[in-house]
Amino acid sequence: MTQPPPPPPNDPPQGGFGAPQDPPPGGFGAPKEPPAGGFGAPTPPPGQPAQQPGYGYPQPPTQPGYGFPQPPTQPGYGFPQQGPPQPHDHPTQAAYGFPQQGQQPYGYPTAPMQPAHQPQPGGNGPKKFSTQAQIIVAAVVAVALIVGGGLWYANSGGDDKKDEAGASAGTTGENKGGKGEKGEKGEKGEKGGDTGGKEKAPANVESTVAFQLPHPKVAEVTTVAGSWVTDKAYVKTGVNEVVGYDLDKGTKLWSIPLEGQVCAASRHMSDDYKTAIVFEETKRTKANKYASCNRVGAIDLATGKLIWSKQVTASTSGDRPVRFDEVTLSGTTVAAGGTDGGAAFKLGDGAELWKPKVSADRCYDRGYGGGEALAVVRTCGSYDEPQLIIQSLNPTTGAPLSSYKMPAGVDYASIVSTKPLVVAADVGDTAGDGSGISDFFSIDEATGKLKIRISADAEKYAANCRSTKVESCQHVAVGNNRIYVPTEEHEGTGESFSRTNEIVSFDLTTGKQTGDRADAGEKFTMFPLRMDGGNIIAYREPPYDKGGEVVSINGDTFEQTVLMRNPSDEKIRDAETSFSSDYAEFRYERGHFFISETMISAPRKSSLSDDEYLVVSFRTS
């Protein structure tokens, strides 16, 4: 499915086809790419005509997301409910395990079936369905669940040729079965060795609500991406400001006023709590709803100060300041990218390291990945047939240290990790689910040679990258020379209609599935948040009658240790599950857990709850 492209993300509307439109009546329903600030809007490079965005660009969701509590008297959990869409609509996809057009389901009988259309947790975007495919035949579903329920994962551990990790990688590794926690009781196996993780389970893992922050009042869809945790504060983007809150109480410690709205923020920060943002040059008004996102700044999260901010001009943009869509941090280098090209600055004083320049081969830096190293997605050629090049850069000069040309059929690429260098892409728009991922590319950052290409069947794995953002991947972690991804949810082995999934890993040298598996447990689903030394910190999304959990997965044994278990109280659970996992930020640090929105709009009343939150926070004692 394609859509007319949105307007250039930071320019005022000029009228005509594709000009920015006001949000639809009803306010904020599902997360959408806002017309201002360049948040995800694909725009052609200088001198190229605008085209339709490639398949995989986030589409408006159509149904309420996973996590909304259903009354016990309703059909089994996860069964499609009737009625109009509910607030906080989330992306949807077909029930896991049911066949797509022309496909047979994993582990299910070969009798023809139509796919059920159910809301899923952390959906990766709408899948392609015909009208007929949305019809649910209850009898067929019941037969399928009885015959094939819970069999998919057992049958996919290495025998299915679709799991082969690229042409040269061989078959996937064999699954070892459920290690670590078992079911809902959280029973643990033997302890593994020390993997260097800093997060330890407290004496009491039962959490309490630390604080809840309501939505700021806004009239238009507004980006509020950006959240960080220091030793003293939780820091969150607000409206024309960045605010520091007390970790435990949520009281405001400080505020950094800005000239305009934040439109991009680095997910990284320095050891002394400094980071980078991109924000609009002026505040929005009723007369001027669209401001250009052309100011880059560095902020001190420890003191609550704006260290510096500036605009840059370049030959690629004429006299106007360069617009930026995203920003990252690597060491002491702030790097911002967009369709006008990329620029970099010193974190300490904002001194320019490089800025966009004219290239004879029509190349420009689309965006950067930061963290331990600095890498770039460089786009060359025409808008219709781009050639993407992945480069590791010298963070001081911007000089390429190595280069790898992505294969034909890749219009967008996302940097998952810079060291080791891992890139995700939807090759030939084959993922088909809006996740932006059909394959992972493990690249030698020193030589630019491809180590292995890992096929990540979108019907089986649930990581997510926003195609038009270079550093935007979620639900994926890289460490121990492995990439950790969640499987799509599927039928559990317990009560009817229960859903679950696993976290599995692939070796970044061989591309083979390692056989490691962490089970979410009946009625839970889980995804990685980040690495903690050699361990994986993951979040277990709750069902309708329990609270969520944060767990640490031992990188050697894959044993799970619960770090936090949230309350099952209905009102608290409603707040926790009111966020779409694909459009929210999750931060866990030292017994504190924060879930926050990345976009907000005008408040509206809902049939489920009148409360809408910018942030929900939990802590253990």
GROMACS .gro file of C-alpha atoms in nm, residues 25 204 248 265 284 537:
model
    6
   25PRO     CA    1  -1.138   1.557   1.381
  204ASN     CA    2   1.139  -0.702   4.671
  248ASP     CA    3   1.091   0.906   4.263
  265ALA     CA    4   1.658   1.378   2.009
  284ARG     CA    5   0.417   2.738   1.646
  537ILE     CA    6   1.710  -0.611   2.967
   0.00000   0.00000   0.00000
